[in-house]
Coordinates of C-alpha atoms in Angstrom, one line a residue:
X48 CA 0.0 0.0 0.0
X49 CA 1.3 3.1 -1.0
X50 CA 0.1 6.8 -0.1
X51 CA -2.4 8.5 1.9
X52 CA -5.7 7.7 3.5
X53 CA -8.9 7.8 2.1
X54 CA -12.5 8.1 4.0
X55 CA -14.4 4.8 4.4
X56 CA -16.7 5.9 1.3
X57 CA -13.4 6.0 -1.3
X58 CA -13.2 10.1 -1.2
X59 CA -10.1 10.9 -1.3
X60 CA -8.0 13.0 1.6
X61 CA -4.7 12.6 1.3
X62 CA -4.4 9.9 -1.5
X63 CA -1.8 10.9 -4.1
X64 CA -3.6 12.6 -7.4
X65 CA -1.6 11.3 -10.4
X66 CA -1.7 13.1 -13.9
X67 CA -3.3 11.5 -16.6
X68 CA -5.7 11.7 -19.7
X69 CA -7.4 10.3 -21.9
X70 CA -5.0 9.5 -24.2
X71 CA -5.4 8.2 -27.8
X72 CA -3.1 5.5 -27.0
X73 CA -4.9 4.2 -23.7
X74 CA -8.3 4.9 -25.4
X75 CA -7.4 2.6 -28.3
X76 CA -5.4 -0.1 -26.7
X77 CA -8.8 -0.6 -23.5
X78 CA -11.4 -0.7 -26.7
X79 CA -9.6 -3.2 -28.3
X80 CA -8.9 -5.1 -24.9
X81 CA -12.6 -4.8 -24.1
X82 CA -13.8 -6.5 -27.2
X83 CA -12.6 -9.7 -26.0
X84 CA -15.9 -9.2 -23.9
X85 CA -17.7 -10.1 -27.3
X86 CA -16.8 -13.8 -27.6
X87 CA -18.1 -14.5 -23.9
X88 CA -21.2 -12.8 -24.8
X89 CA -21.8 -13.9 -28.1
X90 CA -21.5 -17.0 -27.1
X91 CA -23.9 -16.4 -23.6
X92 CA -26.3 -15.0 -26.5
X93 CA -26.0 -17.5 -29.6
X94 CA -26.4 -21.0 -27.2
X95 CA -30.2 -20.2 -26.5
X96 CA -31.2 -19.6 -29.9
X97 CA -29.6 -22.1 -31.6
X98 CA -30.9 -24.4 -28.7
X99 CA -34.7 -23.1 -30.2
X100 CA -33.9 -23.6 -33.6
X101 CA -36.0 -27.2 -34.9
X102 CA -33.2 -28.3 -37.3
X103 CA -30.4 -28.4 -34.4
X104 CA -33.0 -30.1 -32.5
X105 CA -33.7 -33.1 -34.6
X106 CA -30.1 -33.3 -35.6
X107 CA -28.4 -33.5 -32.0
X108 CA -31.1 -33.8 -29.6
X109 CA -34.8 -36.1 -31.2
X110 CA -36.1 -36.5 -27.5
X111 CA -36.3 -32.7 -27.1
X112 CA -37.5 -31.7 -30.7
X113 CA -39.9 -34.2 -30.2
X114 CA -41.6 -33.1 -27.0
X115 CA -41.5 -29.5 -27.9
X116 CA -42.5 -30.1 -32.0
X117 CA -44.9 -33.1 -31.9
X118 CA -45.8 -34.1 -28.3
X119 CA -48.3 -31.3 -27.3
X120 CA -49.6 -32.8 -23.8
X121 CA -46.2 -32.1 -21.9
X122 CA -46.2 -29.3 -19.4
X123 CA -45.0 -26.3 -21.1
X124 CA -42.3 -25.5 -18.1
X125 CA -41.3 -28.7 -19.0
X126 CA -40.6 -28.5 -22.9
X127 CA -37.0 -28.4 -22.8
X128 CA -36.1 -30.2 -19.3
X129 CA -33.4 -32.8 -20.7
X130 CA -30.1 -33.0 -19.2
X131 CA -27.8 -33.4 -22.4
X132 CA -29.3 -29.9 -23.7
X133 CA -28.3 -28.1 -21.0
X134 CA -25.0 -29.7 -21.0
X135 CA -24.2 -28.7 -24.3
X136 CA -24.6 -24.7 -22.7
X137 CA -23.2 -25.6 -19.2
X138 CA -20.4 -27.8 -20.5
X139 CA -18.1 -24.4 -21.3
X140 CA -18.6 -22.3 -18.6
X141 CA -17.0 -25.9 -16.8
X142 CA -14.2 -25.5 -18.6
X143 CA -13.9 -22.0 -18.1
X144 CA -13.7 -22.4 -15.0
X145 CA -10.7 -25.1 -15.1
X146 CA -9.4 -22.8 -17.9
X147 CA -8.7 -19.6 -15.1
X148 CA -6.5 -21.6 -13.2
X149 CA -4.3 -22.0 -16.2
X150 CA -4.8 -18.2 -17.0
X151 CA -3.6 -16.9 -13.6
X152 CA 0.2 -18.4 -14.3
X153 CA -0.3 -17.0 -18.1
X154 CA -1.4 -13.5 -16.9
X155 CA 1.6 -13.0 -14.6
X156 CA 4.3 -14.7 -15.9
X157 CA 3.8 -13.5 -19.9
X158 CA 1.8 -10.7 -19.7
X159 CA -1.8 -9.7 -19.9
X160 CA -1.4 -9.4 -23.7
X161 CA -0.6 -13.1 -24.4
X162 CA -3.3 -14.0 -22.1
X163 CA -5.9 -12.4 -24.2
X164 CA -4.2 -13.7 -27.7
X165 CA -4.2 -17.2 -26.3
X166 CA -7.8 -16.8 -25.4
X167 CA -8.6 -15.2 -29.0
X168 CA -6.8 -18.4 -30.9
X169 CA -8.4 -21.4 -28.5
X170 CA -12.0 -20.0 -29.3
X171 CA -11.0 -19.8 -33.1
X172 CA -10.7 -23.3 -32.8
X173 CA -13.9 -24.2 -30.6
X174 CA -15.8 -22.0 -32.9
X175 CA -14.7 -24.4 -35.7
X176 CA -15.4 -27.4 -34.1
X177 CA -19.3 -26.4 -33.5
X178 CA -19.4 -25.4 -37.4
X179 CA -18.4 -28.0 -38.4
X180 CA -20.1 -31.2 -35.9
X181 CA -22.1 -33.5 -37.3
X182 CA -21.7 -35.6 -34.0
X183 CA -23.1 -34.7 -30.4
X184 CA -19.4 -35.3 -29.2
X185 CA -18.4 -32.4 -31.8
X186 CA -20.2 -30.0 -30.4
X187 CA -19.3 -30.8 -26.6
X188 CA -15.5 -30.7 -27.6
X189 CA -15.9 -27.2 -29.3
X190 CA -17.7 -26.0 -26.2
X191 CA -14.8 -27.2 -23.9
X192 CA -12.7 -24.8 -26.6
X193 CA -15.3 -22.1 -26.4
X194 CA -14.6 -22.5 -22.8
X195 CA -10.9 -22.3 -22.0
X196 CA -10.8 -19.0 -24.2
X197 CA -13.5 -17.8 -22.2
X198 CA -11.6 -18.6 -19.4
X199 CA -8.6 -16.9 -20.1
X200 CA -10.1 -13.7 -21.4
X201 CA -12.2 -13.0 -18.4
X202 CA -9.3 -13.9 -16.1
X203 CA -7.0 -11.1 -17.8
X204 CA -9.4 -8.6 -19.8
X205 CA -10.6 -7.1 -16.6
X206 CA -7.1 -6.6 -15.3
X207 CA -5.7 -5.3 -18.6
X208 CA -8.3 -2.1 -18.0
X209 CA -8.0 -1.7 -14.8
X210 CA -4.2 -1.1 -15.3
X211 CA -3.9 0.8 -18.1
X212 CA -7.3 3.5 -16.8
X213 CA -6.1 6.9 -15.5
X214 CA -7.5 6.0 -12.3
X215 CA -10.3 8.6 -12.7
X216 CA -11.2 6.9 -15.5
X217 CA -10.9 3.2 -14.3
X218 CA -14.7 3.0 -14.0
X219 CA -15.7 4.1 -17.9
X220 CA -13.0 2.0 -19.4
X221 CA -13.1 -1.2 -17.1
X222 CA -17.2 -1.2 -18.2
X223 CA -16.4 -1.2 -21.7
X224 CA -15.9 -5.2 -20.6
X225 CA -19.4 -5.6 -19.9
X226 CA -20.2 -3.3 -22.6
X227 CA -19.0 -5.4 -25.0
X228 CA -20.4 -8.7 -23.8
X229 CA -23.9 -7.2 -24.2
X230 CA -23.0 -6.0 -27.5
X231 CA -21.6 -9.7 -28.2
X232 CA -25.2 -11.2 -26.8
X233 CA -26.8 -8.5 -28.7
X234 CA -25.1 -9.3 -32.1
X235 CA -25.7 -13.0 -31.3
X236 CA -29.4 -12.6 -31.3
X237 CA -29.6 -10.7 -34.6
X238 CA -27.5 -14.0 -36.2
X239 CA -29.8 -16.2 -34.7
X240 CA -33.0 -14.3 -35.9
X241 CA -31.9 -14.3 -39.5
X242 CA -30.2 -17.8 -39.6
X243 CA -33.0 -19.4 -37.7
X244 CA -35.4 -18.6 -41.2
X245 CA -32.3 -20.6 -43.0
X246 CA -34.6 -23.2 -45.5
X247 CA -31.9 -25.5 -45.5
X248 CA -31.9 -26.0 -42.1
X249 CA -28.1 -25.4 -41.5
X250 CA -28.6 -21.8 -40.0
X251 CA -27.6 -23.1 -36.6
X252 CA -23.8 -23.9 -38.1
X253 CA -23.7 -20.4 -39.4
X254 CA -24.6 -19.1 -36.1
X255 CA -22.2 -20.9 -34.0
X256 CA -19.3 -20.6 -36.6
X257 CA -20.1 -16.8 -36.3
X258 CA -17.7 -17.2 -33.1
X259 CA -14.9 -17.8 -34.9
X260 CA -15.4 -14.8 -37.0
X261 CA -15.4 -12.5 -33.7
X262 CA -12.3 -14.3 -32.1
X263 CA -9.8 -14.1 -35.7
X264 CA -10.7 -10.3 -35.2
X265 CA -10.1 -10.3 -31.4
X266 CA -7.0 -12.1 -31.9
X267 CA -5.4 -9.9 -34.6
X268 CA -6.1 -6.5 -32.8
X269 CA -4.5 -7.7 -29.6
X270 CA -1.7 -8.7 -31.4
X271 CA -0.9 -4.8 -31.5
X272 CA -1.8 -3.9 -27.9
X273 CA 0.9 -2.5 -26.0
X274 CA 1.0 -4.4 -22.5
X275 CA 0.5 -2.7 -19.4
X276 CA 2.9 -1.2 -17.8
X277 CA 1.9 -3.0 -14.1
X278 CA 2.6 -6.7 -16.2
X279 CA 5.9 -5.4 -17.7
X280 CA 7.6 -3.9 -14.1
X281 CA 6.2 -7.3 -12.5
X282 CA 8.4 -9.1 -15.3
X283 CA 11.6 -6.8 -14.9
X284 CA 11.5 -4.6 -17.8
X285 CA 11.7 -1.0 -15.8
X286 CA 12.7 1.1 -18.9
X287 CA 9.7 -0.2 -21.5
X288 CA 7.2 0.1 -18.2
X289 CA 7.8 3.9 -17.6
X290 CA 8.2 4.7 -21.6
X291 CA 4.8 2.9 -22.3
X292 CA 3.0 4.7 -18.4
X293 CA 4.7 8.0 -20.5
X294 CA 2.6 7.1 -24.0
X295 CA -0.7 6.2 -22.4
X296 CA -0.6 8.5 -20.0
X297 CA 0.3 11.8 -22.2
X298 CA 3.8 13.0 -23.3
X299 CA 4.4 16.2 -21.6
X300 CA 2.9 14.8 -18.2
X301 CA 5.4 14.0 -15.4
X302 CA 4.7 10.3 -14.2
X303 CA 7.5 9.7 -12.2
X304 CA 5.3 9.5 -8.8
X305 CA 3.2 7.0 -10.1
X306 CA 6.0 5.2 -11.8
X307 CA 7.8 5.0 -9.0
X308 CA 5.3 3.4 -6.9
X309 CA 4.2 1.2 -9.3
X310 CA 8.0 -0.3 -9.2
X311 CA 7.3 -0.3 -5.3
X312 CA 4.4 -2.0 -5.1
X313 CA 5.8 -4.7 -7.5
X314 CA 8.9 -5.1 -5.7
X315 CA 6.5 -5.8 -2.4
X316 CA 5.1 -8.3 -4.5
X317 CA 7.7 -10.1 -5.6
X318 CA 8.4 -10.9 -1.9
X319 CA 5.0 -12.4 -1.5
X320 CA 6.4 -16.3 -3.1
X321 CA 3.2 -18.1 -2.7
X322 CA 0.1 -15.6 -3.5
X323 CA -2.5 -18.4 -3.4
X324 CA -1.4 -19.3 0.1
X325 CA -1.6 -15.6 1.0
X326 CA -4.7 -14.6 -0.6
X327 CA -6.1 -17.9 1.4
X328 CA -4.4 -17.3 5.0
X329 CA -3.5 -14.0 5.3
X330 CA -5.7 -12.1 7.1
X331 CA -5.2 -8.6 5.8
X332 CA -6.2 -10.0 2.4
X333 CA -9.3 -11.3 3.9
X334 CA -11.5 -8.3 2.7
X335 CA -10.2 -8.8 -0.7
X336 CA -10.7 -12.4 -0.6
X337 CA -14.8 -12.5 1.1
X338 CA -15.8 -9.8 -2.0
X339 CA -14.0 -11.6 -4.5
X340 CA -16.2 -14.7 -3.7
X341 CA -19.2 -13.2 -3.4
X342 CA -19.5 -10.5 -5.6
X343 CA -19.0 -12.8 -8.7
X344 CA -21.2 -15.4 -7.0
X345 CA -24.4 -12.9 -6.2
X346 CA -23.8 -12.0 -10.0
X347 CA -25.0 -15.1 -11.3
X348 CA -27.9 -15.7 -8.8
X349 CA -29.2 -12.5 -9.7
X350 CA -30.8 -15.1 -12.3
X351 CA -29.5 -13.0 -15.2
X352 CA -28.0 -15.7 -17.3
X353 CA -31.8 -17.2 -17.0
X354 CA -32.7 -14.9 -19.2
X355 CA -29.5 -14.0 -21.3
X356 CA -28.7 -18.2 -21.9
X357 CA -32.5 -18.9 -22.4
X358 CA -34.1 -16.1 -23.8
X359 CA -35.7 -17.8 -26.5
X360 CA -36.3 -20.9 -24.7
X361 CA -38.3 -18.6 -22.2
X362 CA -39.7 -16.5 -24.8
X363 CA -41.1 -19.9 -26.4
X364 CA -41.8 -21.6 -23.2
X365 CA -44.1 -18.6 -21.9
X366 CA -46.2 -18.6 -25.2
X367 CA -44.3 -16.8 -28.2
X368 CA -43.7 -18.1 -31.1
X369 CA -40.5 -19.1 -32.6
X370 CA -39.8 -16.1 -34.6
X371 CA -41.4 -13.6 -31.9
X372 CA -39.3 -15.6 -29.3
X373 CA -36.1 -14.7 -31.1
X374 CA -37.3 -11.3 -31.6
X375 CA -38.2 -10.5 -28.3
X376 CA -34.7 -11.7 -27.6
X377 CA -32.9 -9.0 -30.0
X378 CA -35.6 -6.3 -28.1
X379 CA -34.3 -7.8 -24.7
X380 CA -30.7 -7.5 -25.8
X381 CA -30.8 -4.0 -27.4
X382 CA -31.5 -2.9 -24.2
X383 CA -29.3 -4.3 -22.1
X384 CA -26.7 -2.6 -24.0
X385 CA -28.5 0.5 -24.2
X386 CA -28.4 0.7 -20.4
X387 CA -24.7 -0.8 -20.4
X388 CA -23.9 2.7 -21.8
X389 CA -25.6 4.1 -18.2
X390 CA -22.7 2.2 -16.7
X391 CA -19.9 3.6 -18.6
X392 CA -20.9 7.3 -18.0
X393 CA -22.3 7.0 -14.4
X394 CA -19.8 4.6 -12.6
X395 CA -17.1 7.3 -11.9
X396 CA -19.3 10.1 -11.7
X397 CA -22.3 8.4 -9.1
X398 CA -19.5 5.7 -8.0
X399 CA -20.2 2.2 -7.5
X400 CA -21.9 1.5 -4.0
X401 CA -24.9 3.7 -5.9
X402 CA -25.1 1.4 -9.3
X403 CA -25.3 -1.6 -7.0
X404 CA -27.8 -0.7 -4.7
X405 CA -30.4 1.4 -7.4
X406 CA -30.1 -1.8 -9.7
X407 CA -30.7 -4.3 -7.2
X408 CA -33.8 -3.1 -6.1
X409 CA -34.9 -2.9 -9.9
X410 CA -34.2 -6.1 -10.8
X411 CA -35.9 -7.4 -7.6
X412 CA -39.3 -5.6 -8.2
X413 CA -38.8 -6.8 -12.0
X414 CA -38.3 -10.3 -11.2
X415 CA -41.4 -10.3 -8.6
X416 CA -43.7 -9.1 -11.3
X417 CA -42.4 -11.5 -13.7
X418 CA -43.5 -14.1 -11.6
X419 CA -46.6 -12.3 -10.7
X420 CA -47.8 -12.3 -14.5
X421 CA -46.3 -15.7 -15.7
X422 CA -47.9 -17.3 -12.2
X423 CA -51.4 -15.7 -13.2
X424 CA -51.6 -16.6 -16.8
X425 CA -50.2 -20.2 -17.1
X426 CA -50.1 -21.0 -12.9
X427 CA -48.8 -24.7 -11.9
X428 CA -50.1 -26.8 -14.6
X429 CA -48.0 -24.7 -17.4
X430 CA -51.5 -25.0 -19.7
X431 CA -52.3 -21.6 -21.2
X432 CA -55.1 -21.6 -24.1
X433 CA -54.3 -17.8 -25.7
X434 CA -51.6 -15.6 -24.5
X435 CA -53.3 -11.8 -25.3
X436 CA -50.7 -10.0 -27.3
X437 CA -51.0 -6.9 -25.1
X438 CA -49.8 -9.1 -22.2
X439 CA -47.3 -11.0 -24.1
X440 CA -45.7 -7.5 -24.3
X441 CA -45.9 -6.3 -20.4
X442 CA -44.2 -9.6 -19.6
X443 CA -41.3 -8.7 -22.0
X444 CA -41.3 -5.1 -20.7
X445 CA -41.1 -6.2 -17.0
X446 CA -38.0 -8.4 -18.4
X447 CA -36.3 -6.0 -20.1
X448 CA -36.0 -3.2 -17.4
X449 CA -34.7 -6.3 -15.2
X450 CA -32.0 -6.9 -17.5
X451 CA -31.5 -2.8 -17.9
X452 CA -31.4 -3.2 -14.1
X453 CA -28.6 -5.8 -14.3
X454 CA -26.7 -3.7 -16.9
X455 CA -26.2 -0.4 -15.4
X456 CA -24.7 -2.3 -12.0
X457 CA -23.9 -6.0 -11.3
X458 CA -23.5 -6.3 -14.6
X459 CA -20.1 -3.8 -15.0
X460 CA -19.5 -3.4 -11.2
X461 CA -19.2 -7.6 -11.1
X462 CA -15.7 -7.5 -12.9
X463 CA -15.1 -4.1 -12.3
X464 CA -14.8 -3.9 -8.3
X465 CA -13.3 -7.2 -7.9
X466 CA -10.2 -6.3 -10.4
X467 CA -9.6 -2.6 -8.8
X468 CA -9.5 -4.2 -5.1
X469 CA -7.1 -7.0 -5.5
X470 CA -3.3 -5.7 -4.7
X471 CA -0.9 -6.5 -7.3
X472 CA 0.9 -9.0 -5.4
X473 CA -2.4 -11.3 -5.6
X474 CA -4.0 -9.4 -8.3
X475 CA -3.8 -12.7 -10.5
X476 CA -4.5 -15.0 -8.2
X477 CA -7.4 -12.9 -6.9
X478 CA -8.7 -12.4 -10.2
X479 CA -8.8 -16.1 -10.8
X480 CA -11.0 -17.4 -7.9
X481 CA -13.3 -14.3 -9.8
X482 CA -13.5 -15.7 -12.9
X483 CA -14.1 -19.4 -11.3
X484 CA -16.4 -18.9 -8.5
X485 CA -18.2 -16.7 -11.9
X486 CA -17.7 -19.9 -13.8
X487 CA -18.4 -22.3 -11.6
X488 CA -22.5 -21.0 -11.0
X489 CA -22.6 -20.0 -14.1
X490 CA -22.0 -23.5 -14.9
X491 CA -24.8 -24.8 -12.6
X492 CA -27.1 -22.4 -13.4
X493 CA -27.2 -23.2 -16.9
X494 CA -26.9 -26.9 -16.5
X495 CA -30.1 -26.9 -13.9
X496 CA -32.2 -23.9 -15.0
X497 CA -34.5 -26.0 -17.6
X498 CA -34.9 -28.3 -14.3
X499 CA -35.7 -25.7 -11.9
X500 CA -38.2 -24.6 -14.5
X501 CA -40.1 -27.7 -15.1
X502 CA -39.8 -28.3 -11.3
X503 CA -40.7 -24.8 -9.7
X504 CA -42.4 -23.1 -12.4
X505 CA -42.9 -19.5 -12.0
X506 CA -41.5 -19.8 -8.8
X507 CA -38.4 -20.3 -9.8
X508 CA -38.5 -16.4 -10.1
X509 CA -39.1 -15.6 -6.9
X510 CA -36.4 -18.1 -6.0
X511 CA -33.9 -15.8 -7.5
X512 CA -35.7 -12.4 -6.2
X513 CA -34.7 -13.5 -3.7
X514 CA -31.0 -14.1 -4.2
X515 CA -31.0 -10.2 -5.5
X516 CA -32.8 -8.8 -1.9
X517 CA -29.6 -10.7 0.0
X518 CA -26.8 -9.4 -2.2
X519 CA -28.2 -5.6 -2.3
X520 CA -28.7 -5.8 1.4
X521 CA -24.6 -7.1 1.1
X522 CA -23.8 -4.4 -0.9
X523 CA -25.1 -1.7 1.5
X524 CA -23.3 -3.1 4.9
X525 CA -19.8 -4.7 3.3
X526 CA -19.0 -2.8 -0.1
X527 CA -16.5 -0.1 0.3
X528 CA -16.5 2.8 -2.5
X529 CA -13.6 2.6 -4.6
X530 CA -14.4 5.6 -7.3
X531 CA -11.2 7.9 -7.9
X532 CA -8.9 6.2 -6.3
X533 CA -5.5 5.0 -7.9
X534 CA -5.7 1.2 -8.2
X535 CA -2.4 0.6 -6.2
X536 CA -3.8 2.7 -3.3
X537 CA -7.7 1.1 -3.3
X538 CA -6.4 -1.1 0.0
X539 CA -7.0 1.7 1.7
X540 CA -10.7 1.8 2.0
X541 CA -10.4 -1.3 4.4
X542 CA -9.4 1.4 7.2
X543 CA -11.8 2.8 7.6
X544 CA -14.8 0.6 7.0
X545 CA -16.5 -0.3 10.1
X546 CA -16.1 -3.9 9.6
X547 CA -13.1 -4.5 7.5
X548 CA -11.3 -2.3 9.9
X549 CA -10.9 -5.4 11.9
X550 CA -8.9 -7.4 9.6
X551 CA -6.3 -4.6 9.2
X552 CA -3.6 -4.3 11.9
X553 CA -3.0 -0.9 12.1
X554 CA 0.3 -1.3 13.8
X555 CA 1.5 -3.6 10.7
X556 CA 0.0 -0.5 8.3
X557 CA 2.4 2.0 9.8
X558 CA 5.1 -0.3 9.4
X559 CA 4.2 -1.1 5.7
X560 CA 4.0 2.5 5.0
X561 CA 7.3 3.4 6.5
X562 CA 8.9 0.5 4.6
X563 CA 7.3 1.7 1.6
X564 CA 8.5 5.0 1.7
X565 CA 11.9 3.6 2.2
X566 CA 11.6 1.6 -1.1
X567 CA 10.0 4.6 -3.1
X568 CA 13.1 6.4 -1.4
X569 CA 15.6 3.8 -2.6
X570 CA 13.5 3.1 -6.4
X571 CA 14.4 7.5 -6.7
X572 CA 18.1 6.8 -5.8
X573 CA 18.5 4.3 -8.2
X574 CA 16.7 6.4 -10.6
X575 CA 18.9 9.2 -10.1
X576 CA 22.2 6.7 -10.4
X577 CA 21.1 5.5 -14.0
X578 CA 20.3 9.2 -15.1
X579 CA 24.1 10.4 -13.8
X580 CA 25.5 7.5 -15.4
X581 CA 23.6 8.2 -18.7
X582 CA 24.5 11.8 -18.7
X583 CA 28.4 10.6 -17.9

């Protein structure tokens, strides 16, 4: 920890105010970063609709297409319950999360950079794979693929961002993330509601070989990325890290102050040898740790992915029709990125303990009347003889400011907060138990969702209401505010909070700030020796 304090709400007191602007080079180099966001949310986007589609179906899955095609008498909650369906979605966010323990070594050792080509050039090939099956077995390999390069770009996309920001800007840029996974679902939808109207029935290859498309682009634009200049002092090369912190940050700005401490607070982490261990035991990371577990995990139980996985699923299983399903999921997904935008302008300005508590309580009225409207129209027995247009609509309309709820705070603030809180020294580490405890229920969800469906019916709805109620209540009583404060001096907020506070032994911070000081103290003399010995 380097610097000043801040208050327990993240204004800043006496925490050092580095230069920096918006730069063309830091601008360009987070928006191509960001769109690695697009192949995880293409791919959260495309599963459902291709999963609707009759001709994948038939092909890969008979049972289903013909209970929900032919067999008229099943429950309609029930349509799509079969376990090797939901498999085929579930069956990469598994191997995601295997894949982010594999990132975490990638991401510190090479670079954040390589981490997000190698995630680019393993989804190329997944994407492939699912083009190209014409076996069940095909399609469960390239979603293992899919996986791993999902994996690895959530694991170091997030930290990229949060690195390279001005750190008044760390909000805006880090959301560009999120933004461009709803773009990514959006885009998704749009392929699916053309190639779904395919008459030769192949639509569904063109749909999910539309991946590979987004991850050959992905790949080649990161390819010119410069790397951050956090990832290249943690790897020893001093002299590239302060002339790239010089380019992004602006020419004619002095950024010796936060290159300096930079430099120190790698140096403190290179001392840390085992940063799983300390992340796990230590108990001045235990702050760090408890969000980075839940956060991620209240994410997915907000029951978002219910919707984003099986939007057309739903759509169908609540009464539209196959083309007004897939519509109604382009309409859902327009706005979600619509209100992504929110995010991007309002997270540094209203700060994040705002976005997470205003969008919690929308999406948990939302998700009430969802239930309230799907309970009275169909209730337990799933049997509904005409579904009125007009209603049809204010179901879809009660779902879509739910999502808009999602997208203007859990949504951004979900991989935002978690990578800005995480020292450097466990910054990696950290930001792999994100990605996997994010994996790992994202996983679950999608691989029980069509059960819970069949089994609790529109209660399953509440069920998840009720997950949001818990997690904004969380927000409110554990979640510091972290807006405008430099991302090596965010540790800071645990000071002052009145329950963190306990974890952090004050006597230890003095000590770690007078050690600190030496180091910044001895990183300046060595400065100074190289600059006399250049000028000799």
């Amino acid at each position: 920890m380097v610097g000043g304090g801040v208050t327990a709400n993240g204004d800043p007191n006496m925490a050092k105010a580095y230069p920096g602007r918006v730069t063309r080079h830091v601008t360009m180099a987070c928006i191509s970063a960001a769109s690695g966001g697009l192949m995880f949310g293409y791919d959260i986007g495309i599963s459902g609709g291709v999963t609707s589609m009759p001709a994948f179906l038939n092909k890969f899955f008979p049972d289903v297409y013909r209970k929900e095609e032919l067999d008229h008498s099943v429950n309609q909650y029930c349509k799509f319950d079969s376990e090797t369906l939901t498999m085929f979605t579930s069956s990469l966010y598994l191997a995601a999360l295997l894949a982010s323990f594999f990132a975490s070594g990638v991401t510190r050792k090479f670079g954040r950079k390589s981490s997000i080509v190698s995630s680019a050039v393993i989804f190329f090939v997944g994407a492939l794979f699912n083009a190209l099956a014409v076996k069940l077995w095909m399609l469960i390999v390239g979603r293992i693929l899919l996986g791993f390069g999902v994996g690895f770009s959530t694991q170091s996309v997030p930290m990229y961002l949060s690195e390279m920001a001005p750190y008044k800007r760390r909000g805006l840029f880090n959301s560009l993330f999120q933004f461009s996974i709803t773009i990514g679902i959006l885009i998704a939808n749009l392929v699916n509601f053309v190639t779904a109207n395919m008459k030769n029935g192949q639509g569904w290859r063109y749909s999910l070989g539309g991946a590979g498309v987004i991850a050959l682009i992905i790949g080649i634009s990161a390819i010119f990325n410069p790397e951050t200049p956090n990832s290249l002092i943690e790897r020893g090369d001093y002299e590239e890290a302060r002339r790239k912190l010089q380019q992004i940050r602006g020419e004619d700005l002095d950024v010796q102050a936060e290159y300096n401490d930079l430099v120190a607070a790698s140096r403190a982490s290179q001392e840390v040898k085992h940063p799983w261990r300390n992340l796990l035991t230590t108990r001045k990371y235990r702050p760090q740790l408890i969000l980075s577990i839940l956060i991620p995990f209240f994410q997915q139980l907000t029951g978002i992915n219910v919707v984003m996985f099986y939007a057309p699923v739903l759509f169908k299983t609540i009464g539209f029709g196959s083309n007004a399903s897939l519509f109604s999921s382009v309409v859902t997904g327009g706005f979600n990125v619509l209100a992504t935008v929110v995010a991007i302008f309002a997270v540094d300005k209203w700060g994040r303990r705002a976005l997470f508590l205003e969008g919690g309580i929308q999406m948990f009225i939302f998700q009430i009347a969802v239930a309230a409207l799907i309970g009275n129209k169909f209730g337990m027995s799933g049997v509904v003889t005409d579904l009125p247009r007009w209603y049809a609509c204010i179901v879809v309309t009660c779902i879509v400011f739910f999502v808009a709820g999602f997208a203007w705070s859990w949504g951004p603030l979900g991989w935002l907060v978690p990578s800005e809180i995480l020292p450097l020294e466990i910054r990696s580490s950290g930001q792999s138990i994100v990605v996997s405890v994010n994996m790992l229920f994202t996983f679950l969800i999608a691989q029980i969702f069509l059960m819970m469906l069949c089994a609790f019916k529109y209660w399953l709805f509440v069920f998840f209401a009720c997950f949001v109620a818990i997690m904004t209540l969380f927000v409110y009583f554990f979640v510091p505010e972290t807006k405008n404060i430099p991302i090596e001096e965010v540790s800071q907020v645990w000071e002052k909070h009145w329950y963190w506070k306990r974890f952090v032994d004050h006597q230890a911070v003095e000590t770690e700030l007078a050690v600190q000081k030496t180091k910044e103290s001895a990183v300046e003399a060595e400065l100074d020796s190289q600059k006399r010995k250049e000028s000799a």
